[in-house]
Short mmCIF file of C-alpha atoms in Angstrom, two decimals:
data_model
loop_
_atom_site.label_atom_id
_atom_site.label_comp_id
_atom_site.label_asym_id
_atom_site.label_seq_id
_atom_site.Cartn_x
_atom_site.Cartn_y
_atom_site.Cartn_z
CA UNK A 18 7.43 -92.72 -154.45
CA UNK A 19 5.63 -91.70 -151.27
CA UNK A 20 1.85 -91.98 -151.37
CA UNK A 21 -0.26 -88.81 -151.19
CA UNK A 22 -1.99 -89.88 -147.98
CA UNK A 23 1.36 -90.66 -146.31
CA UNK A 24 2.72 -87.20 -147.21
CA UNK A 25 -0.49 -85.64 -145.94
CA UNK A 26 -0.15 -87.49 -142.65
CA UNK A 27 3.48 -86.50 -142.21
CA UNK A 28 2.61 -82.85 -142.86
CA UNK A 29 -0.18 -82.81 -140.27
CA UNK A 30 1.98 -84.72 -137.80
CA UNK A 31 4.65 -82.04 -138.10
CA UNK A 32 2.05 -79.46 -137.11
CA UNK A 33 0.97 -81.51 -134.10
CA UNK A 34 4.57 -82.04 -133.03
CA UNK A 35 5.14 -78.35 -132.38
CA UNK A 36 2.29 -78.30 -129.92
CA UNK A 37 -0.53 -76.66 -131.87
CA UNK A 38 -3.62 -76.39 -129.68
CA UNK A 39 -7.10 -74.88 -129.82
CA UNK A 40 -8.82 -74.44 -133.16
CA UNK A 41 -5.79 -75.42 -135.24
CA UNK A 42 -5.44 -78.72 -133.41
CA UNK A 43 -9.14 -79.43 -133.80
CA UNK A 44 -9.04 -78.85 -137.55
CA UNK A 45 -5.96 -81.05 -137.92
CA UNK A 46 -7.80 -84.10 -136.55
CA UNK A 47 -11.24 -83.53 -138.02
CA UNK A 48 -12.44 -85.63 -140.96
CA UNK A 49 -12.15 -84.16 -144.45
CA UNK A 50 -12.11 -85.45 -147.98
CA UNK A 51 -9.22 -87.85 -148.57
CA UNK A 52 -7.17 -87.88 -151.78
CA UNK A 53 -7.98 -90.78 -154.07
CA UNK A 54 -4.72 -91.41 -155.89
CA UNK A 55 -0.97 -91.55 -155.73
CA UNK A 56 1.18 -89.60 -158.13
CA UNK A 57 2.43 -92.85 -159.65
CA UNK A 58 -0.96 -94.48 -160.14
CA UNK A 59 -4.24 -95.33 -158.43
CA UNK A 60 -4.06 -95.76 -154.66
CA UNK A 61 -5.25 -99.31 -153.84
CA UNK A 62 -6.51 -98.02 -150.49
CA UNK A 63 -8.71 -95.33 -152.03
CA UNK A 64 -7.09 -92.48 -150.11
CA UNK A 65 -7.73 -94.09 -146.72
CA UNK A 66 -4.88 -94.25 -144.21
CA UNK A 67 -4.58 -98.01 -143.71
CA UNK A 68 -2.25 -99.67 -141.27
CA UNK A 69 -2.22 -102.45 -138.73
CA UNK A 70 -2.82 -102.69 -134.98
CA UNK A 71 0.42 -104.17 -133.70
CA UNK A 72 -1.59 -106.42 -131.35
CA UNK A 73 -2.10 -108.54 -134.48
CA UNK A 74 1.60 -109.48 -134.09
CA UNK A 75 1.52 -109.84 -130.30
CA UNK A 76 3.40 -113.16 -130.42
CA UNK A 77 6.38 -111.36 -132.00
CA UNK A 78 8.13 -109.56 -129.19
CA UNK A 79 10.94 -107.86 -131.12
CA UNK A 80 9.80 -104.58 -132.60
CA UNK A 81 11.94 -105.06 -135.68
CA UNK A 82 10.19 -108.38 -136.42
CA UNK A 83 6.81 -106.65 -136.17
CA UNK A 84 7.83 -103.79 -138.43
CA UNK A 85 9.32 -106.18 -141.00
CA UNK A 86 6.02 -108.02 -141.21
CA UNK A 87 4.06 -104.78 -141.57
CA UNK A 88 6.42 -103.68 -144.34
CA UNK A 89 6.05 -107.04 -146.11
CA UNK A 90 2.28 -106.47 -146.18
CA UNK A 91 2.82 -103.23 -148.10
CA UNK A 92 1.50 -101.09 -145.23
CA UNK A 93 3.05 -97.84 -144.02
CA UNK A 94 1.10 -97.06 -140.83
CA UNK A 95 0.87 -98.68 -137.42
CA UNK A 96 -1.18 -98.34 -134.27
CA UNK A 97 1.06 -99.65 -131.51
CA UNK A 98 -0.06 -101.33 -128.33
CA UNK A 99 1.98 -101.24 -125.16
CA UNK A 100 3.28 -104.77 -125.56
CA UNK A 101 5.55 -103.50 -128.33
CA UNK A 102 6.37 -100.03 -126.97
CA UNK A 103 5.74 -99.87 -123.21
CA UNK A 104 4.32 -96.68 -121.72
CA UNK A 105 7.28 -96.47 -119.35
CA UNK A 106 9.81 -96.47 -122.21
CA UNK A 107 12.68 -94.04 -121.81
CA UNK A 108 13.17 -91.20 -124.27
CA UNK A 109 16.09 -93.13 -125.73
CA UNK A 110 13.92 -96.22 -126.24
CA UNK A 111 11.17 -94.17 -127.88
CA UNK A 112 13.67 -92.53 -130.21
CA UNK A 113 15.12 -95.94 -131.07
CA UNK A 114 11.61 -97.22 -131.86
CA UNK A 115 10.95 -94.20 -134.07
CA UNK A 116 14.22 -94.81 -135.89
CA UNK A 117 13.24 -98.43 -136.53
CA UNK A 118 9.88 -97.26 -137.89
CA UNK A 119 11.63 -94.82 -140.21
CA UNK A 120 13.96 -97.57 -141.42
CA UNK A 121 10.97 -99.75 -142.31
CA UNK A 122 8.98 -96.88 -143.85
CA UNK A 123 6.25 -97.28 -141.23
CA UNK A 124 4.65 -94.29 -139.50
CA UNK A 125 3.13 -94.58 -135.99
CA UNK A 126 -0.30 -92.93 -136.14
CA UNK A 127 -2.04 -94.14 -132.97
CA UNK A 128 -1.41 -95.95 -129.70
CA UNK A 129 -3.70 -98.00 -127.51
CA UNK A 130 -6.04 -99.19 -126.28
CA UNK A 131 -5.35 -97.31 -123.02
CA UNK A 132 -7.48 -96.69 -119.95
CA UNK A 133 -7.96 -93.20 -118.52
CA UNK A 134 -9.20 -92.17 -115.07
CA UNK A 135 -9.85 -88.94 -113.17
CA UNK A 136 -6.13 -88.91 -112.23
CA UNK A 137 -5.07 -85.96 -114.38
CA UNK A 138 -1.34 -86.44 -113.90
CA UNK A 139 -1.52 -90.12 -114.87
CA UNK A 140 -3.50 -89.15 -117.97
CA UNK A 141 -0.98 -86.43 -118.79
CA UNK A 142 1.88 -88.91 -118.74
CA UNK A 143 0.15 -90.94 -121.46
CA UNK A 144 -0.28 -87.83 -123.60
CA UNK A 145 3.36 -86.90 -123.09
CA UNK A 146 4.34 -90.41 -124.19
CA UNK A 147 2.08 -90.12 -127.25
CA UNK A 148 3.64 -86.80 -128.22
CA UNK A 149 7.14 -88.26 -127.98
CA UNK A 150 6.12 -91.23 -130.09
CA UNK A 151 4.62 -88.84 -132.63
CA UNK A 152 1.08 -90.25 -132.83
CA UNK A 153 -2.07 -88.26 -133.53
CA UNK A 154 -4.52 -90.43 -131.60
CA UNK A 155 -4.83 -92.47 -128.43
CA UNK A 156 -7.38 -95.26 -128.75
CA UNK A 157 -8.99 -95.41 -125.36
CA UNK A 158 -11.20 -97.08 -122.79
CA UNK A 159 -11.81 -94.09 -120.50
CA UNK A 160 -13.65 -94.07 -117.19
CA UNK A 161 -16.61 -91.65 -117.33
CA UNK A 162 -14.93 -89.59 -114.60
CA UNK A 163 -11.94 -88.95 -116.90
CA UNK A 164 -13.67 -86.61 -119.36
CA UNK A 165 -12.95 -83.33 -117.58
CA UNK A 166 -9.26 -84.24 -117.57
CA UNK A 167 -9.36 -85.40 -121.19
CA UNK A 168 -11.06 -82.16 -122.32
CA UNK A 169 -8.06 -80.24 -121.05
CA UNK A 170 -5.44 -82.63 -122.39
CA UNK A 171 -6.72 -82.98 -125.95
CA UNK A 172 -6.88 -79.18 -126.19
CA UNK A 173 -3.34 -78.81 -124.86
CA UNK A 174 -1.66 -81.59 -126.87
CA UNK A 175 -3.74 -81.65 -130.05
CA UNK A 176 -3.93 -85.44 -129.75
CA UNK A 177 -7.35 -87.04 -130.19
CA UNK A 178 -8.96 -89.54 -127.85
CA UNK A 179 -10.60 -92.35 -129.84
CA UNK A 180 -12.93 -94.36 -127.59
CA UNK A 181 -12.87 -98.05 -128.44
CA UNK A 182 -15.75 -100.52 -127.89
CA UNK A 183 -14.94 -104.02 -126.72
CA UNK A 184 -18.32 -105.69 -127.21
CA UNK A 185 -19.18 -108.52 -124.79
CA UNK A 186 -16.83 -108.71 -121.82
CA UNK A 187 -17.69 -111.67 -119.64
CA UNK A 188 -21.38 -111.62 -118.75
CA UNK A 189 -22.00 -108.00 -119.77
CA UNK A 190 -21.50 -105.60 -122.62
CA UNK A 191 -18.52 -103.26 -122.50
CA UNK A 192 -19.30 -99.79 -121.15
CA UNK A 193 -18.68 -98.29 -124.63
CA UNK A 194 -20.20 -101.11 -126.68
CA UNK A 195 -21.92 -98.96 -129.34
CA UNK A 196 -21.70 -95.65 -131.18
CA UNK A 197 -24.93 -94.53 -129.52
CA UNK A 198 -23.47 -95.02 -126.05
CA UNK A 199 -20.22 -93.29 -127.01
CA UNK A 200 -21.88 -90.33 -128.72
CA UNK A 201 -24.17 -89.71 -125.76
CA UNK A 202 -21.10 -89.51 -123.52
CA UNK A 203 -18.91 -87.31 -125.74
CA UNK A 204 -21.41 -84.96 -127.40
CA UNK A 205 -20.89 -82.19 -124.85
CA UNK A 206 -17.11 -82.62 -124.67
CA UNK A 207 -14.16 -81.38 -126.72
CA UNK A 208 -14.32 -82.15 -130.44
CA UNK A 209 -11.06 -84.11 -130.18
CA UNK A 210 -12.83 -86.76 -128.08
CA UNK A 211 -14.40 -89.24 -130.46
CA UNK A 212 -14.17 -92.89 -131.30
CA UNK A 213 -12.18 -95.72 -132.78
CA UNK A 214 -14.97 -98.15 -133.54
CA UNK A 215 -14.13 -101.84 -133.84
CA UNK A 216 -16.24 -103.66 -136.42
CA UNK A 217 -15.41 -107.06 -134.94
CA UNK A 218 -16.54 -106.11 -131.45
CA UNK A 219 -19.66 -104.45 -132.85
CA UNK A 220 -20.47 -107.73 -134.62
CA UNK A 221 -19.85 -109.69 -131.40
CA UNK A 222 -22.67 -107.80 -129.67
CA UNK A 223 -25.13 -110.04 -131.57
CA UNK A 224 -24.01 -113.05 -129.52
CA UNK A 225 -26.37 -114.58 -126.95
CA UNK A 226 -27.48 -113.41 -124.44
CA UNK A 227 -26.98 -109.82 -125.65
CA UNK A 228 -28.46 -110.05 -129.16
CA UNK A 229 -27.59 -106.48 -130.13
CA UNK A 230 -27.26 -106.61 -133.93
CA UNK A 231 -25.19 -103.55 -134.69
CA UNK A 232 -24.52 -102.58 -138.31
CA UNK A 233 -20.89 -101.34 -138.48
CA UNK A 234 -21.66 -98.98 -141.38
CA UNK A 235 -24.56 -97.37 -139.52
CA UNK A 236 -22.41 -97.11 -136.41
CA UNK A 237 -19.82 -95.16 -138.42
CA UNK A 238 -22.51 -92.84 -139.75
CA UNK A 239 -23.83 -92.24 -136.23
CA UNK A 240 -20.42 -91.02 -135.02
CA UNK A 241 -20.08 -88.70 -138.06
CA UNK A 242 -17.23 -86.22 -137.54
CA UNK A 243 -16.16 -87.91 -134.31
CA UNK A 244 -14.81 -90.97 -136.17
CA UNK A 245 -11.06 -90.72 -135.57
CA UNK A 246 -10.07 -94.33 -136.10
CA UNK A 247 -11.43 -97.74 -136.98
CA UNK A 248 -10.34 -101.26 -136.10
CA UNK A 249 -11.45 -103.17 -139.16
CA UNK A 250 -12.09 -106.85 -138.58
CA UNK A 251 -14.66 -109.52 -139.35
CA UNK A 252 -15.93 -112.03 -136.82
CA UNK A 253 -17.71 -115.37 -136.91
CA UNK A 254 -20.06 -115.41 -133.92
CA UNK A 255 -20.74 -119.13 -134.26
CA UNK A 256 -17.04 -120.02 -134.05
CA UNK A 257 -16.23 -117.04 -131.75
CA UNK A 258 -13.17 -116.09 -133.77
CA UNK A 259 -11.94 -113.41 -136.15
CA UNK A 260 -12.06 -114.39 -139.81
CA UNK A 261 -10.85 -112.99 -143.12
CA UNK A 262 -13.05 -110.12 -144.31
CA UNK A 263 -16.26 -111.38 -145.87
CA UNK A 264 -16.20 -114.80 -144.21
CA UNK A 265 -18.26 -113.48 -141.31
CA UNK A 266 -20.87 -110.74 -141.64
CA UNK A 267 -18.71 -107.68 -142.33
CA UNK A 268 -19.53 -105.77 -145.51
CA UNK A 269 -16.29 -103.88 -146.17
CA UNK A 270 -17.75 -101.89 -149.05
CA UNK A 271 -20.61 -100.53 -146.95
CA UNK A 272 -18.21 -99.52 -144.18
CA UNK A 273 -16.00 -97.68 -146.68
CA UNK A 274 -19.04 -95.91 -148.14
CA UNK A 275 -20.00 -94.81 -144.65
CA UNK A 276 -16.48 -93.51 -144.02
CA UNK A 277 -16.59 -91.56 -147.28
CA UNK A 278 -20.01 -90.19 -146.31
CA UNK A 279 -18.71 -88.78 -143.01
CA UNK A 280 -15.58 -87.42 -144.74
CA UNK A 281 -13.32 -89.59 -142.63
CA UNK A 282 -9.67 -88.59 -142.35
CA UNK A 283 -8.64 -90.82 -139.47
CA UNK A 284 -6.80 -94.13 -139.48
CA UNK A 285 -7.96 -97.64 -140.30
CA UNK A 286 -6.14 -100.34 -138.35
CA UNK A 287 -6.40 -103.89 -139.63
CA UNK A 288 -6.57 -105.90 -136.42
CA UNK A 289 -6.62 -109.66 -136.69
CA UNK A 290 -6.75 -111.63 -133.46
CA UNK A 291 -6.82 -115.17 -134.88
CA UNK A 292 -3.70 -117.17 -135.81
CA UNK A 293 -1.31 -115.08 -133.68
CA UNK A 294 1.60 -117.38 -134.54
CA UNK A 295 1.36 -116.41 -138.23
CA UNK A 296 -1.33 -113.81 -138.96
CA UNK A 297 0.26 -112.35 -142.10
CA UNK A 298 -1.42 -114.63 -144.70
CA UNK A 299 -4.87 -113.86 -143.29
CA UNK A 300 -4.10 -110.14 -143.02
CA UNK A 301 -2.95 -110.18 -146.65
CA UNK A 302 -6.23 -111.85 -147.61
CA UNK A 303 -8.11 -109.14 -145.70
CA UNK A 304 -6.19 -106.47 -147.59
CA UNK A 305 -7.13 -108.12 -150.89
CA UNK A 306 -10.80 -107.84 -149.92
CA UNK A 307 -10.28 -104.23 -148.87
CA UNK A 308 -8.65 -103.32 -152.19
CA UNK A 309 -11.41 -105.01 -154.14
CA UNK A 310 -13.99 -103.05 -152.14
CA UNK A 311 -12.11 -99.84 -152.99
CA UNK A 312 -12.20 -100.72 -156.70
CA UNK A 313 -15.97 -101.15 -156.51
CA UNK A 314 -16.37 -97.74 -154.84
CA UNK A 315 -15.17 -95.94 -157.95
#
């Protein structure tokens, strides 16, 4: 039987697909209370929309192989990256990808992470692609000069921009490394421009020489209603690698409490960058930790 949160997503996606803009589009993507159960029993994900960032399976080039692995994990949502569905895909290729998703009972909810510039037509093409794919959000690394263009496009398409921090990049911090930086940039812009925080990259900011100890739960609370997505991962700064939840510093329960507090209705993507040859066992272990954290929330 379909889960309540999956039906809810499909219903709101149908609204977005017919091109709803303005206030209706804003309300469709804004956080609200999530249902806590399935009709056939308790929801192990606590009403959260939980999927995987397909970059986790970047070593698997065939889309069907990726979707099979997502299905085997018991997940029904995916945030694709362009290595699995290129931005220049034809309409026929996009429709074929959607058909494969349907066959595997997996719903595309987001796409990214994509850059955006002041080139309005280039930005528009990415929104047109997102609408054809049927996603509600574009996780993004936008140039500051892109916001005027993005204000117009999110209003027109009803697709949210979810700015994504990348933590340390070389010898500097990423331009959007924290919720404070992101919120300062988006506060005066359209309500459909928000964030897809990444707990792993937030944790990485504590590495030398940056030493910014960012609490992922507090970062979620700072973004409040502008939390559209979340890349959930744990990181070991000593080993400089992603680890199973709880083996680094991530407190999954506190992050989930923060999401509940801000009435989050976006997507949670499990993204695991270690063990790309066979990430499924570690992702499954992460999901076990997630489910246990949900049980403790009740």
